[in-house]
Amino acid sequence: MRRIKPLAGHKGLRLAMLMLAAPAIISCASMLPTNAGQMEWRLSPSAEASYNYLVYLDAARAGKAQQADGALSKVLELDKRQEVYLELADLKWRLGKTEDAAVLLQDGLVRYPGDKWLTLRLADIYRLQQRYDGAATTLETYLAAHPSDAEALSRQARLALERERFAQARDILAKLPADRHSPEVLYLRAKAEVGLAQNRKAIATLRKALEKDPTYLPAVVELAYILELENDFAEAERVYVRLLELGEASTEVWIKLIDLNLKLNNPEKALSLAQSGPQSKAFLLETAHLFLGQKFYDEASEVLTPLAQQEPMDADVRFYLALLEYEGRKNSEAALYQLTQIPQDSPHHQRSLSFRAQILISQKRSEQALVVLQEARELYPAEPEFAEVQAWALATSNRNAEAEQVLVQALTRWPDNADILYRLGLIQEEQGRSSEALLSMERVITIAPDKADALNFIGYVLAEQGRDLQRALTLIRKAMELDPDNGYILDSLAWVLFKLGEYNKSMLEIRKAVSMEKNDSAIWEHFGDIARALNKRKEARKGYSNALKLGSKHTERVQKKLEGL
């Protein structure tokens, strides 16, 4: 939740009341006889207000929120000053009574029409309630009478930014003269410039803000973020270090610094930062996740080892150790062991079953995987993922009909699940039902337009069939944008370029593909076809020979191509 900027007047009110409370109670009270031996004390309205304000302060200090609300509400009944309206509105906002706060401020404005702080606070509350039209009208009414008020203009610009009206925010801030360009105003202008895709301008604006106040944290954070967007990782890293120096030692800043150093290929410094950071379990696991994601397995091990030595070992730690064993150390058995130790009450249990099944499938132990998946489907019947993985396990056991039945049944429950539809398309293609497979994949990209594998599938099939090649190229290029390090998509790109007769461009892409997927016979056959079209016989021979060595499914066809060179 965004904090509401404290308003002037509160401190003075509290001090004045505290100073006046005791004498007021004594001097303003009167003693009226009621009957013999008994006296009744009556407080004047001023003394009663002071008394209730003291009750409010005591209740607030003791954390008795509702009692504080009641006491301060009584103060307002007796003392209608603007400061009391503001303080009670603040309290109600903190208690989550936002509508009560808004009504209270509206009442205050009836008594004090045009009051600056009541108006700005009401606009703040409307904005935080996402009642943007109400906030806009409130600010516009005030600015009509006070067109150069810096606080009101800043709030109006902030409102425009939240509504993604970036040009409007920039124009509002331009109304302020240069001598009113505070760090906050410059920060807001930079936010507008980012929204208008003017990142370099925003960087310059933020640097101006920090010249005025080097400790203005919002500007430092925004500058680091934009530098990272601009892939200026070295400068972004320096700015995040500055945040630490300013005392902003949140976990997020440490994580950002580690991530940036990994992007700068500086794992040693990243590890040093990880070992200097907060050392909470959550922080260390997030750090390990970063190292694993960037394939710095030794560093991930360094981070996880202290956690793994704690007894009993935490289930979260076991899950990350399983990732390390499988991806980093290529030790499937060790990974499976860690996964089997994760108890059913762990948040990672569901994922551990999926991970176990996928490891077993990759080891061609599909029958064992099916046992795990049966357990998973019984424990987590509402999770569609397990139906999709179960179909995959069946398909790898050459039980395509059963796999298709599982998927068709799953689609009756989850008709718009893109992963299930994608798996169905793969099985249909495997069975030689290309037209049905293509229809399934078209449904996938209707539901999930950014599913790179489905885009690639359609593009490749169209290229293979030699039809609608421009659409095929568009789909594959989109897949490439979504997954630029995928060798199979690069192969598809090379193949559609080949079909379009752009042999030189095709050769550039197929070289990248074989460098990434060295053990795929189909990609090497494509390499041979493209090289042959360019009359590069030596390279064509290399492509076909590698395809045969890697066990091509089309041995006779590839052998004929090789002999025909």
XYZ file of C-alpha atoms in Angstrom:
565
model
C 0.000 0.000 0.000
C 1.333 3.444 -0.837
C 1.909 5.704 2.102
C -0.076 8.945 2.221
C 2.183 11.959 2.665
C 1.853 13.400 6.201
C 0.060 16.713 6.236
C 0.945 19.892 8.076
C -0.892 20.740 11.247
C -0.980 17.386 13.070
C 2.063 17.957 15.267
C 0.888 21.395 16.266
C -2.553 20.094 17.148
C -1.180 17.324 19.328
C 1.264 19.569 21.179
C -1.333 22.271 21.743
C -3.873 19.829 23.067
C -1.391 18.075 25.317
C -0.287 21.392 26.768
C -3.805 22.631 27.344
C -5.490 19.379 28.336
C -4.744 19.203 32.061
C -5.413 22.852 33.005
C -8.500 22.906 30.832
C -9.973 19.908 32.592
C -9.362 21.432 36.005
C -10.317 25.034 35.330
C -13.281 24.448 33.077
C -15.004 21.794 35.144
C -17.797 22.804 37.494
C -19.085 21.026 40.538
C -22.845 21.012 40.877
C -24.456 19.581 44.021
C -26.946 16.821 43.305
C -27.810 15.585 46.780
C -26.214 15.538 50.170
C -22.766 13.971 50.207
C -22.554 13.519 46.401
C -21.059 15.770 43.696
C -21.366 15.481 39.868
C -18.499 16.603 37.602
C -19.346 18.171 34.245
C -16.663 18.989 31.655
C -16.866 21.893 29.288
C -16.849 20.924 25.553
C -13.242 22.104 25.260
C -12.120 20.047 28.248
C -14.048 16.991 27.047
C -12.391 17.261 23.625
C -8.973 17.453 25.290
C -9.777 14.470 27.490
C -10.900 12.338 24.520
C -7.797 13.341 22.593
C -5.658 11.996 25.453
C -7.719 8.784 25.421
C -7.101 8.559 21.660
C -3.332 8.976 22.091
C -3.175 6.335 24.838
C -5.265 3.880 22.799
C -3.156 4.466 19.688
C 0.066 3.856 21.628
C -1.411 0.654 23.071
C -2.473 -0.575 19.633
C -6.178 -0.420 20.506
C -7.289 0.763 17.089
C -11.066 0.709 17.520
C -10.880 2.497 20.879
C -8.638 5.129 19.280
C -11.164 5.577 16.459
C -14.021 6.040 18.914
C -12.131 8.568 21.033
C -10.977 10.689 18.091
C -14.490 10.608 16.614
C -15.735 12.106 19.899
C -13.070 14.807 19.600
C -14.434 15.761 16.173
C -17.975 16.014 17.536
C -16.695 18.695 19.905
C -13.884 20.288 17.896
C -14.555 20.846 14.182
C -11.131 22.183 13.313
C -9.567 21.216 9.962
C -6.689 19.425 11.721
C -9.084 17.065 13.504
C -10.796 16.138 10.223
C -7.392 15.310 8.735
C -6.179 13.248 11.674
C -9.391 11.245 11.928
C -9.384 10.633 8.154
C -5.795 9.375 8.429
C -6.767 7.030 11.235
C -9.763 5.630 9.380
C -7.609 5.085 6.281
C -5.042 3.153 8.340
C -7.860 1.039 9.772
C -9.055 0.181 6.264
C -12.207 2.302 6.588
C -11.512 4.072 3.317
C -15.081 4.999 2.502
C -15.573 6.466 5.991
C -12.392 8.499 5.470
C -13.651 9.816 2.124
C -17.051 10.806 3.577
C -15.331 12.524 6.498
C -13.132 14.589 4.172
C -16.140 15.510 2.053
C -17.861 16.782 5.220
C -14.716 18.712 6.098
C -14.737 20.406 2.713
C -18.336 21.506 3.252
C -17.143 23.289 6.402
C -13.821 24.434 4.863
C -14.487 24.780 1.119
C -11.341 24.872 -0.987
C -9.044 23.834 1.879
C -5.817 22.599 0.306
C -4.956 19.708 2.606
C -8.484 18.331 2.905
C -8.729 18.452 -0.898
C -5.391 16.764 -1.526
C -6.070 14.072 1.043
C -9.477 13.344 -0.505
C -7.838 13.078 -3.947
C -5.230 10.715 -2.461
C -7.919 8.460 -1.049
C -9.900 8.438 -4.295
C -6.717 7.551 -6.200
C -5.802 4.726 -3.841
C -9.388 3.438 -4.121
C -8.923 3.561 -7.920
C -11.786 6.066 -8.140
C -9.766 7.924 -10.730
C -12.537 10.137 -12.075
C -13.355 11.370 -8.572
C -9.685 12.093 -7.873
C -9.327 13.927 -11.192
C -12.405 16.090 -10.598
C -11.284 16.935 -7.051
C -7.852 18.068 -8.229
C -9.170 19.948 -11.262
C -11.583 21.921 -9.077
C -8.793 22.918 -6.709
C -6.341 23.762 -9.506
C -8.905 25.995 -11.194
C -8.482 28.309 -8.206
C -4.782 27.556 -7.583
C -3.261 26.759 -11.009
C 0.392 26.880 -9.919
C 0.159 24.827 -6.722
C 3.121 22.427 -6.910
C 1.700 19.764 -4.570
C -1.608 19.644 -6.444
C 0.105 19.485 -9.843
C 2.374 16.675 -8.628
C -0.636 14.697 -7.448
C -2.414 15.328 -10.749
C 0.648 14.044 -12.622
C 0.872 10.968 -10.387
C -2.788 10.255 -11.100
C -2.173 10.535 -14.858
C 0.769 8.123 -14.551
C -1.363 5.553 -12.756
C -3.889 5.822 -15.588
C -1.014 5.368 -18.086
C -1.667 8.813 -19.555
C 2.034 9.528 -19.885
C 1.877 12.514 -22.248
C -0.717 14.148 -19.994
C 1.520 13.637 -16.944
C 4.478 15.185 -18.777
C 2.380 18.195 -19.831
C 1.064 18.736 -16.298
C 4.587 18.801 -14.865
C 5.712 21.197 -17.600
C 3.444 23.833 -16.010
C 5.856 24.080 -13.088
C 8.712 26.593 -13.430
C 12.271 25.242 -13.282
C 12.807 26.493 -9.731
C 9.932 24.234 -8.577
C 11.457 21.100 -10.129
C 12.003 19.185 -6.914
C 13.476 15.660 -6.934
C 9.894 14.338 -6.717
C 8.779 16.369 -9.751
C 11.785 15.188 -11.778
C 11.130 11.605 -10.701
C 7.527 11.850 -11.911
C 8.681 13.379 -15.196
C 11.089 10.476 -15.679
C 8.235 8.009 -15.084
C 6.261 9.767 -17.824
C 9.254 9.604 -20.174
C 9.632 5.867 -19.576
C 5.949 5.443 -20.400
C 6.568 7.310 -23.655
C 9.509 4.975 -24.466
C 11.997 7.814 -23.931
C 14.323 5.861 -21.657
C 17.473 7.871 -22.387
C 15.625 11.101 -21.534
C 14.356 9.502 -18.344
C 17.901 8.556 -17.331
C 19.037 12.165 -17.792
C 16.039 13.458 -15.826
C 16.714 11.085 -12.937
C 20.350 12.125 -12.827
C 19.152 15.745 -12.439
C 16.912 14.644 -9.565
C 19.866 12.974 -7.865
C 22.040 16.041 -8.345
C 19.482 17.899 -6.227
C 19.221 15.118 -3.648
C 21.605 12.131 -3.966
C 19.643 10.297 -1.255
C 16.213 10.457 -2.965
C 15.503 6.726 -3.036
C 12.624 6.587 -5.557
C 14.883 8.198 -8.183
C 17.758 5.817 -7.409
C 15.480 2.778 -7.695
C 13.927 4.002 -10.950
C 17.344 4.807 -12.436
C 18.631 1.319 -11.682
C 15.494 -0.211 -13.220
C 15.769 1.805 -16.461
C 19.497 1.117 -16.831
C 18.697 -2.576 -16.539
C 15.993 -2.235 -19.206
C 18.593 -0.595 -21.443
C 20.944 -3.553 -20.845
C 23.464 -1.214 -19.227
C 24.107 -3.814 -16.560
C 27.420 -2.392 -15.355
C 25.939 1.042 -14.627
C 22.787 -0.506 -13.147
C 24.989 -2.543 -10.827
C 26.728 0.631 -9.626
C 23.377 2.257 -8.913
C 22.168 -0.743 -6.889
C 25.411 -0.598 -4.871
C 24.534 3.035 -4.197
C 21.164 1.878 -2.859
C 22.923 -0.363 -0.355
C 25.121 2.546 0.688
C 21.981 4.608 1.298
C 20.713 1.951 3.673
C 18.161 0.408 1.313
C 19.314 -3.108 2.168
C 16.107 -4.898 1.217
C 16.234 -8.451 -0.079
C 15.102 -7.196 -3.485
C 18.177 -4.957 -3.836
C 20.555 -7.798 -2.920
C 18.827 -10.118 -5.393
C 19.044 -7.489 -8.145
C 22.765 -7.036 -7.517
C 23.387 -10.765 -7.693
C 21.328 -11.106 -10.874
C 23.173 -8.223 -12.554
C 26.565 -9.697 -11.714
C 25.487 -12.992 -13.245
C 24.405 -11.144 -16.386
C 27.861 -9.516 -16.374
C 29.337 -13.037 -16.139
C 30.820 -12.285 -12.755
C 29.724 -15.302 -10.681
C 32.482 -14.838 -8.092
C 31.192 -11.400 -7.107
C 27.608 -12.671 -7.240
C 28.544 -15.445 -4.798
C 30.295 -12.959 -2.515
C 27.142 -10.833 -2.477
C 25.016 -13.897 -1.745
C 27.206 -14.699 1.240
C 27.053 -11.082 2.467
C 23.288 -10.674 2.112
C 20.476 -11.265 4.620
C 21.147 -15.054 4.970
C 17.492 -15.880 5.482
C 16.320 -19.147 3.980
C 14.084 -17.322 1.487
C 16.972 -15.117 0.345
C 19.407 -18.017 -0.057
C 16.898 -20.115 -1.992
C 16.111 -17.213 -4.329
C 19.853 -16.736 -4.821
C 20.332 -20.439 -5.551
C 17.504 -20.217 -8.077
C 19.353 -17.417 -9.898
C 22.593 -19.401 -10.019
C 20.774 -22.500 -11.273
C 18.920 -20.517 -13.923
C 22.199 -19.103 -15.271
C 23.872 -22.563 -15.057
C 26.400 -21.550 -12.391
C 26.067 -24.848 -10.600
C 29.159 -24.669 -8.372
C 28.000 -21.346 -6.960
C 24.482 -22.727 -6.448
C 26.032 -25.579 -4.481
C 27.978 -23.106 -2.304
C 24.742 -21.330 -1.418
C 22.738 -24.503 -0.768
C 25.351 -26.428 1.239
C 24.850 -24.565 4.568
C 21.089 -25.058 4.274
C 21.529 -28.737 3.435
C 23.585 -29.265 6.603
C 20.730 -28.196 8.865
C 18.789 -31.008 10.534
C 16.114 -31.836 9.670
C 16.629 -30.689 6.095
C 13.919 -28.321 4.897
C 11.669 -29.549 2.054
C 12.320 -26.345 0.088
C 16.051 -27.044 0.249
C 15.510 -30.610 -0.965
C 13.654 -29.336 -4.019
C 16.493 -26.997 -4.994
C 19.058 -29.726 -4.336
C 17.096 -31.953 -6.716
C 17.362 -29.253 -9.389
C 21.097 -28.983 -8.742
C 21.623 -32.753 -8.932
C 19.599 -33.167 -12.109
C 20.620 -30.092 -14.089
C 24.093 -29.407 -12.722
C 25.544 -32.746 -11.722
C 23.530 -34.884 -14.177
C 22.774 -37.238 -11.297
C 19.189 -38.346 -11.823
C 19.205 -40.856 -8.979
C 20.350 -38.259 -6.446
C 17.671 -35.882 -7.739
C 14.995 -38.563 -7.419
C 16.125 -39.323 -3.863
C 15.745 -35.695 -2.790
C 12.311 -35.478 -4.412
C 11.036 -38.620 -2.685
C 11.956 -37.081 0.696
C 9.607 -34.117 0.225
C 6.546 -34.720 2.457
C 2.970 -34.370 1.314
C 2.347 -31.323 3.514
C 5.121 -29.354 1.774
C 4.178 -26.617 -0.728
C 6.698 -28.295 -3.065
C 5.073 -31.745 -2.939
C 2.940 -31.246 -6.034
C 5.906 -29.977 -8.069
C 8.097 -32.772 -6.715
C 5.725 -35.393 -8.156
C 5.754 -33.685 -11.557
C 9.551 -33.380 -11.492
C 9.954 -37.059 -10.497
C 7.701 -38.183 -13.327
C 9.558 -36.096 -15.897
C 12.953 -37.409 -14.768
C 11.682 -40.986 -15.013
C 10.264 -40.350 -18.501
C 13.580 -38.881 -19.645
C 15.276 -42.079 -18.393
C 12.816 -44.224 -20.385
C 11.301 -45.511 -17.135
C 7.780 -44.625 -18.176
C 6.061 -47.378 -16.207
C 7.524 -46.013 -12.967
C 6.546 -42.521 -14.064
C 2.962 -43.682 -14.577
C 2.828 -44.963 -10.989
C 3.953 -41.546 -9.716
C 1.444 -39.805 -11.985
C -1.426 -41.989 -10.813
C -0.633 -40.955 -7.235
C -0.413 -37.319 -8.330
C -3.784 -37.393 -10.099
C -5.437 -38.901 -7.017
C -3.877 -36.324 -4.674
C -4.325 -33.327 -6.978
C -7.361 -34.054 -9.187
C -7.833 -30.361 -10.024
C -4.376 -30.040 -11.624
C -4.447 -30.461 -15.443
C -0.637 -30.716 -15.624
C -0.661 -34.324 -14.451
C -3.018 -35.437 -17.236
C -0.675 -33.864 -19.805
C 2.439 -35.510 -18.306
C 0.601 -38.838 -18.018
C -0.170 -38.689 -21.744
C 3.498 -37.935 -22.432
C 4.555 -40.989 -20.410
C 2.095 -43.194 -22.296
C 3.251 -41.847 -25.658
C 6.901 -42.598 -24.856
C 5.808 -46.202 -24.190
C 4.220 -46.358 -27.670
C 0.763 -46.294 -26.103
C -0.469 -43.415 -28.248
C -4.109 -44.476 -28.282
C -4.226 -44.488 -24.468
C -2.362 -41.167 -24.378
C -4.896 -39.606 -26.729
C -7.763 -40.961 -24.643
C -6.300 -39.338 -21.497
C -5.988 -35.994 -23.294
C -9.449 -36.067 -24.876
C -10.959 -36.873 -21.477
C -8.943 -34.054 -19.878
C -10.197 -31.610 -22.511
C -13.788 -32.266 -21.454
C -12.814 -30.775 -18.087
C -10.265 -28.197 -19.293
C -11.312 -27.375 -22.880
C -9.060 -24.314 -23.141
C -5.887 -25.769 -21.663
C -3.124 -24.949 -24.142
C -0.644 -27.514 -22.772
C -3.104 -30.392 -23.119
C -4.045 -29.298 -26.647
C -0.367 -28.989 -27.567
C 0.380 -32.518 -26.329
C -2.638 -33.807 -28.292
C -1.286 -32.154 -31.447
C 2.105 -33.831 -30.961
C 0.493 -37.246 -30.593
C -1.693 -36.690 -33.658
C 1.421 -35.730 -35.651
C 3.263 -38.810 -34.361
C 0.392 -40.938 -35.678
C 0.627 -39.312 -39.116
C -2.544 -37.256 -38.679
C -0.958 -33.958 -39.713
C -4.191 -32.161 -40.602
C -5.693 -32.868 -37.172
C -2.412 -31.931 -35.501
C -2.361 -28.617 -37.335
C -5.936 -27.867 -36.235
C -5.030 -28.642 -32.612
C -2.024 -26.325 -32.780
C -4.113 -23.555 -34.346
C -6.427 -23.834 -31.332
C -3.389 -23.622 -29.055
C -2.178 -20.303 -30.472
C -5.721 -18.918 -30.344
C -5.804 -19.647 -26.604
C -2.112 -18.896 -25.934
C -0.744 -16.617 -28.699
C 2.718 -16.589 -27.105
C 3.250 -20.349 -26.881
C 6.508 -20.531 -28.824
C 6.505 -24.306 -29.378
C 3.067 -24.221 -31.012
C 4.008 -21.266 -33.222
C 7.121 -23.144 -34.280
C 5.164 -26.339 -34.941
C 2.694 -24.618 -37.277
C 5.427 -22.683 -39.061
C 7.525 -25.793 -39.600
C 4.604 -27.897 -40.856
C 3.630 -25.172 -43.329
C 7.246 -24.987 -44.521
C 7.402 -28.762 -44.923
C 4.217 -28.651 -46.971
C 5.560 -25.723 -49.003
C 2.464 -23.592 -48.470
C 1.645 -20.263 -46.882
C 5.369 -19.661 -46.459
C 5.112 -15.988 -45.513
C 2.780 -16.858 -42.632
C 5.141 -19.679 -41.671
C 8.022 -17.201 -41.560
C 6.004 -14.754 -39.435
C 5.024 -17.454 -36.929
C 8.551 -18.809 -36.621
C 10.050 -15.355 -36.174
C 7.562 -14.666 -33.383
C 8.536 -17.970 -31.766
C 12.176 -16.903 -32.116
C 11.483 -13.634 -30.270
C 9.823 -15.558 -27.451
C 12.541 -18.211 -27.175
C 15.725 -16.936 -28.854
C 18.005 -19.687 -27.538
C 15.979 -22.594 -28.934
C 17.947 -24.553 -31.534
C 14.842 -26.259 -32.909
C 13.188 -22.927 -33.664
C 16.404 -21.805 -35.383
C 16.213 -24.967 -37.488
C 12.622 -24.102 -38.464
C 13.692 -20.579 -39.388
C 16.478 -21.966 -41.573
C 14.058 -24.395 -43.195
C 11.389 -21.851 -44.110
C 14.081 -19.528 -45.517
C 15.330 -22.495 -47.563
C 11.821 -23.108 -48.882
C 11.617 -19.416 -49.824
C 14.827 -19.796 -51.828
C 16.874 -17.568 -49.506
C 19.736 -20.054 -49.302
C 22.457 -17.787 -47.904
C 20.248 -16.563 -45.052
C 19.136 -20.123 -44.484
C 22.751 -21.293 -44.172
C 23.478 -18.675 -41.501
C 20.584 -19.903 -39.371
C 21.239 -23.633 -39.810
C 24.843 -23.156 -38.679
C 23.525 -21.646 -35.444
C 21.022 -24.484 -35.070
C 23.586 -27.302 -35.366
C 25.909 -25.507 -32.946
C 23.104 -25.572 -30.368
C 21.626 -29.016 -31.136
C 24.637 -31.084 -32.187
C 22.924 -34.450 -31.688
C 19.751 -34.005 -33.737
C 19.758 -36.010 -36.975
C 16.919 -34.024 -38.617
C 18.748 -30.722 -38.155
C 21.917 -32.217 -39.686
C 19.896 -33.454 -42.664
C 18.587 -29.912 -43.159
C 22.175 -28.680 -42.925
C 23.082 -31.069 -45.742
C 20.129 -29.986 -47.917
C 20.930 -26.276 -47.544
C 24.659 -26.792 -48.167
C 23.855 -28.862 -51.269
C 21.616 -26.069 -52.622
C 24.586 -23.696 -52.264
C 26.866 -26.246 -53.969
C 28.869 -26.636 -50.750
C 29.462 -30.356 -51.279
C 31.938 -30.876 -48.466
C 29.565 -29.360 -45.931
C 26.602 -31.204 -47.427
C 28.509 -34.475 -46.998
C 29.217 -33.555 -43.387
C 25.529 -32.857 -42.757
C 24.263 -36.117 -44.236
C 27.014 -38.186 -42.599
C 26.190 -36.764 -39.176
C 22.487 -37.418 -39.742
C 23.248 -41.083 -40.419
C 25.615 -41.388 -37.446
C 22.942 -39.967 -35.160
C 20.385 -42.575 -36.236
C 18.160 -40.736 -38.708
C 14.650 -42.164 -39.021
C 15.020 -41.778 -42.794
C 18.246 -43.679 -43.369
C 17.505 -44.679 -46.958
C 16.564 -41.141 -47.996
C 19.642 -39.585 -46.391
C 21.924 -42.272 -47.854
C 20.626 -41.517 -51.354
C 21.312 -37.806 -50.858
C 24.843 -38.569 -49.694
C 25.547 -40.834 -52.660
C 24.151 -38.221 -55.062
C 26.733 -35.579 -54.159
